[in-house]
C-alpha atoms as one frame of an Amber mdcrd trajectory, in Angstrom:
protein
  -0.328  92.304  44.737  -3.684  93.906  45.388  -4.140  97.470  44.191  -6.833
  99.540  45.881  -8.144 101.995  43.296 -11.146 102.591  45.560  -8.909 104.304
  48.124  -9.818 108.018  48.269  -7.052 110.406  47.185  -7.354 113.948  48.531
  -6.456 116.175  45.605  -7.992 119.453  46.730  -5.390 121.836  48.060  -2.586
 120.105  46.117  -2.316 122.569  43.192  -4.164 120.035  41.034  -5.457 121.735
  37.883  -8.285 119.227  37.747  -9.445 119.852  41.317  -8.493 123.507  41.822
  -9.757 125.171  38.647 -13.412 125.123  39.712 -15.096 126.085  42.978 -14.759
 123.540  45.824 -18.368 122.336  45.476 -17.891 121.347  41.816 -17.112 117.682
  41.072 -14.363 117.695  38.385 -14.625 114.885  35.834 -13.032 116.833  33.013
  -9.278 117.118  32.344  -7.620 113.807  31.450  -5.748 112.773  34.545  -6.814
 110.081  36.999  -7.642 110.298  40.695  -5.295 107.449  41.632  -1.869 107.361
  43.201   0.848 106.642  40.667   2.392 103.153  40.964   4.680 102.690  43.957
   7.784 101.927  41.836   7.485 105.388  40.277   7.090 107.036  43.693  10.089
 105.071  45.015  12.246 106.016  42.020  11.349 109.692  42.365  12.038 109.693
  46.097  15.439 108.086  45.516  16.281 110.657  42.853  15.177 113.568  45.053
  17.235 112.162  47.934  20.379 112.721  45.853  19.766 116.392  46.534  21.333
 117.774  43.346  19.200 118.864  40.398  21.701 119.941  37.777  21.390 119.443
  34.059  20.645 115.810  33.309  21.437 113.359  30.565  18.793 111.245  28.911
  18.349 107.672  30.070  20.039 105.276  27.665  18.349 102.415  29.479  14.928
 103.910  28.695  15.652 103.719  24.970  16.399  99.997  25.291  13.283  99.470
  27.416  11.117 101.181  24.810  12.643  99.179  21.944  11.912  95.944  23.813
   8.412  97.130  24.716   7.420  97.909  21.127   8.633  94.479  19.993   6.981
  92.580  22.834   3.589  94.305  22.758   3.146  94.983  19.040   5.741  92.991
  17.108   7.064  96.376  16.007  10.816  96.502  15.426  12.451  99.850  16.127
  16.003 100.873  17.090  17.096 103.249  19.882  17.973 105.999  17.404  14.333
 106.159  16.262  13.295 107.677  19.611  13.092 111.446  20.103  12.292 112.629
  23.627   9.777 115.461  24.074   8.434 117.278  27.153   4.812 116.573  26.223
   2.402 115.448  23.541   0.983 118.914  22.925   4.519 120.192  22.339   4.930
 117.303  19.914   1.781 118.183  17.998   2.962 121.774  17.633   6.495 120.818
  16.588   5.224 118.394  13.978   2.654 120.869  12.664   5.518 123.329  12.167
   7.951 120.751  10.765   5.685 119.424   8.013   4.989 121.665   5.047   5.000
 125.445   4.962   2.754 128.194   6.360  -0.614 127.937   4.629  -0.388 124.180
   4.099  -3.107 121.916   5.458  -3.399 119.416   8.305  -6.221 116.873   8.039
  -8.062 115.917  11.248 -10.994 113.599  12.009 -13.485 115.168  14.419 -14.629
 115.168  17.178 -11.104 115.135  18.578  -8.824 116.342  21.354  -8.620 120.141
  21.194  -4.878 120.587  20.429  -5.381 118.653  17.182  -7.326 121.707  16.055
  -5.202 124.395  17.694  -1.656 123.129  17.041  -1.804 123.522  13.243  -3.328
 126.999  13.611  -0.556 127.941  16.059   1.936 127.081  13.309   0.096 128.944
  10.518  -1.361 125.781   9.023  -4.919 125.274   7.802  -7.050 122.720   9.676
  -9.005 120.515   7.283 -11.800 118.593   8.993 -13.227 115.174   8.113 -16.005
 114.198  10.567 -16.091 110.647  11.868 -19.184 108.595  11.101 -21.390 107.549
  13.997 -23.997 104.814  14.265 -26.485 104.577  17.129 -28.099 101.501  18.595
 -30.386 102.367  21.466 -28.386 104.732  23.647 -25.001 103.485  22.465 -22.861
 105.263  19.869 -20.103 103.733  17.750 -17.721 105.837  15.664 -15.861 104.829
  12.509 -13.726 106.626   9.942 -15.727 107.663   6.896 -13.103 106.975   4.252
 -14.933 108.802   1.476 -15.382 111.901   3.624 -11.761 111.737   4.781 -10.375
 111.466   1.263 -12.689 114.206   0.005 -11.288 116.532   2.690  -7.760 116.262
   1.257  -6.739 119.393  -0.660  -3.737 120.116  -2.896  -2.111 121.895   0.062
  -2.682 119.046   2.554   0.630 117.779   3.888  -0.178 116.194   7.262  -2.751
 113.772   8.678  -3.063 113.915  12.484  -4.463 110.645  13.826  -5.691 109.932
  17.354  -5.100 106.222  18.091  -6.756 105.223  20.430  -9.191 108.033  19.920
  -9.901 110.838  22.370 -12.797 111.435  22.985 -14.757 108.655  21.216 -12.740
 105.785  22.713 -12.100 103.781  19.555  -9.176 101.390  19.356  -8.755 101.438
  15.602  -8.428  98.002  14.011  -5.597  96.995  11.705  -7.964  97.106   8.728
  -9.143 100.607   9.621  -5.566 101.799   9.991  -4.620 100.225   6.669  -7.450
 102.112   4.974  -6.363 105.406   6.538  -2.742 104.740   5.600  -3.756 104.029
   2.000  -5.322 107.487   1.727  -2.154 109.049   3.142   0.060 107.091   0.732
  -2.122 108.015  -2.238  -1.880 111.726  -1.394   1.690 111.588  -0.016   0.732
 112.770   3.476   2.911 112.523   6.566   1.065 110.843   9.441   1.327 112.099
  13.013  -0.183 109.355  15.172  -0.922 110.413  18.760  -0.919 107.120  20.673
  -0.731 108.517  24.209  -3.675 106.334  25.375  -2.264 103.140  23.821  -1.697
 101.363  27.157  -5.233 102.060  28.410  -6.949  99.269  26.509 -10.191  98.034
  28.049 -11.714  94.582  28.267  -8.995  92.841  26.245  -8.836  95.303  23.343
  -5.484  95.364  21.536  -3.579  98.428  20.365  -2.113  98.525  16.849   0.464
 101.280  16.232  -0.056 102.917  12.865   3.653 102.621  12.030   3.590  98.856
  12.658   1.195  98.298   9.740   3.919  98.105   7.089   7.453  99.434   6.475
   6.201 101.912   3.885   3.694 103.285   6.426   6.427 103.579   9.053   8.460
 105.679   6.602   5.803 108.400   6.633   4.691 108.116  10.285   5.629 110.004
  13.451   4.305 108.178  16.518   3.758 110.047  19.781   3.605 108.115  23.060
   4.052 108.876  26.765   3.704 107.334  30.235   1.673 110.344  31.379  -1.934
 109.160  30.949  -1.232 105.506  31.687   0.683 105.907  34.936  -0.873 109.226
  36.008   2.275 111.347  35.740   1.249 114.085  33.244   2.621 116.809  35.522
   6.163 115.447  35.067   6.324 116.303  31.371   7.872 113.255  29.691   6.982
 111.837  26.288   8.651 110.588  23.137   8.283 110.304  19.392   9.223 107.258
  17.345  10.371 108.301  13.863  11.906 105.560  11.725  12.480 107.738   8.650
  15.908 109.292   9.273  15.316 112.435   7.228  11.907 112.987   8.802  13.469
 112.537  12.242  16.144 115.142  11.468  13.454 117.578  10.313  11.490 117.187
  13.546  14.634 117.474  15.682  15.812 120.609  13.899  12.375 122.190  14.224
  12.376 121.546  17.983  15.984 122.612  18.498  16.402 125.654  20.715  12.638
 125.973  21.265  11.478 122.779  22.949  13.184 121.927  26.263  14.620 118.540
  27.137  12.652 116.168  29.349  13.447 117.056  32.961  15.348 114.632  35.170
  12.331 113.667  37.280  10.209 113.027  34.194  12.925 110.763  32.801  13.189
 108.934  36.136   9.422 108.372  36.264   9.252 107.145  32.651  11.990 104.587
  33.187  10.332 103.247  36.353   6.912 103.177  34.684   7.969 101.097  31.714
  10.272  98.833  33.733   8.393  97.971  36.927   4.674  98.793  36.619   3.113
  96.222  34.307   1.235  94.398  37.085  -0.226  97.697  38.314  -1.267  98.529
  34.746  -3.146  95.244  34.343  -5.054  95.949  37.559  -5.793  99.501  36.411
  -7.219  98.299  33.111  -9.562  95.926  34.931 -10.724  98.717  37.241 -11.283
 101.158  34.382 -13.192  98.522  32.413 -15.485  97.990  35.412 -15.931 101.763
  35.772 -16.839 102.022  32.114 -19.393  99.239  32.400 -20.881 100.782  35.542
 -21.205 104.204  33.887 -22.762 102.883  30.681 -25.188 100.706  32.624 -26.179
 103.630  34.869 -26.816 105.866  31.864 -28.945 103.253  30.167 -30.974 102.584
  33.319 -31.432 106.135  34.602 -30.728 108.639  31.798 -32.679 107.545  28.715
 -32.211 110.972  27.130 -28.407 110.535  27.013 -26.432 108.637  24.376 -22.969
 107.317  25.173 -19.979 105.655  23.629 -18.682 102.365  25.056 -14.958 103.069
  24.830 -12.577 100.308  23.818  -9.708 102.334  25.288  -9.071 105.428  27.443
 -11.001 106.490  30.547 -13.231 108.932  28.664 -16.934 108.735  27.834 -18.312
 110.824  24.974 -21.910 111.747  25.734 -24.539 113.091  23.321 -26.884 115.381
  25.290 -28.898 116.723  22.363 -32.089 115.167  23.795 -31.374 116.110  27.399
 -33.015 119.536  27.256 -29.797 121.376  28.121 -29.457 123.377  24.895 -26.244
 123.695  22.893 -24.003 124.411  25.901 -24.722 121.519  28.273 -21.348 121.661
  30.037 -22.086 125.202  31.163 -25.470 124.184  32.561 -24.020 121.074  34.230
 -21.376 123.273  35.826 -23.753 125.952  37.069 -26.736 123.814  38.068 -25.427
 120.296  38.747 -21.966 121.444  39.941 -20.301 118.951  37.617 -17.309 119.831
  35.405 -16.958 118.048  32.067 -15.345 119.018  28.743 -17.660 120.505  26.143
 -17.656 119.875  22.414 -16.297 123.253  21.229 -12.869 122.333  22.531 -13.073
 118.831  21.088 -15.114 119.092  17.914 -16.557 121.210  15.176 -19.398 118.859
  14.364 -20.765 117.454  17.633 -23.133 119.940  19.218 -24.369 119.421  22.775
 -21.797 116.705  23.439 -19.491 116.426  26.432 -16.535 114.324  27.554 -16.618
 112.727  31.005 -13.531 111.294  32.734 -14.252 108.027  34.579 -10.648 107.577
  35.722 -11.648 108.022  39.334 -12.842 105.972  42.299 -16.142 104.134  41.962
 -17.535 106.167  44.866 -16.788 109.449  43.039 -18.167 108.100  39.775
């Protein structure tokens, strides 16, 4: 089938957070959802479920567990069992539950920055100390490439550090961490006996043939200390339906997370469960077309920046639909997102919500039509 990602989607006036938060003349390329219709199989499944006309308490989908087990084996050679899966209503909920479940108040959570804002706020919400290890960045011309500085990361570990929160693939720098990089990070966690929370919500959005490696698939001993968070939300553009899951192969660790969430975190709603099952069962062809479109959008954006904005440095993401832009030489001061909003009428995410080390940097969402981009 042909999928037309160039087709305009009218999102103003639809209660879209992305398109309604700012004034109507502001172009929103900020929050991480895409300006595309969700795949037709998801829409069809939701319409069929709504047509039943009864929205009582639901049961989880047993079929979805089997689909996810098969998916992990097929895509990553990662063997899990249905009991390893814990459903959650969202990744941010998951980050908060895990921050609470691991250690005690006052213990530390280690985070590489710049990073998605809830990595910094979730531990604080649960009375944990955020311990920051900045990523290393190299620059070649206008292009930036980030890596994990292993020495800096290990030096950031303290006696009270209990948790390492990993973003894989990384938001906002777009890295798809290699197996060797993950092995090095896992070795630090094993040496210091840290639990790993690996947020892999962007794992299906690999660009230009890049391959995702789940942290827990590295080795059985790594899986024993790893909680993996995944969701259909970013991939299939259904974040408003609130459906995600954790994969926890260590039985005791799984019980700890489940007991921490019990009575506080709601179950996935019936429409979210319906959408997730349809997404992972019927939408692979759509996903392949999406990846090709996003790769072309990325290449267009990077090329445009290099040809027309010599004062801007950019990542070339291996995954996600997010560019991380260094505007330190753009003459916009230390709050470029505010100036872009007020003067250019463009909404992007600024570094304070994503970093503690990257001044005058912004995140731009290119998950939109080429015309809008």
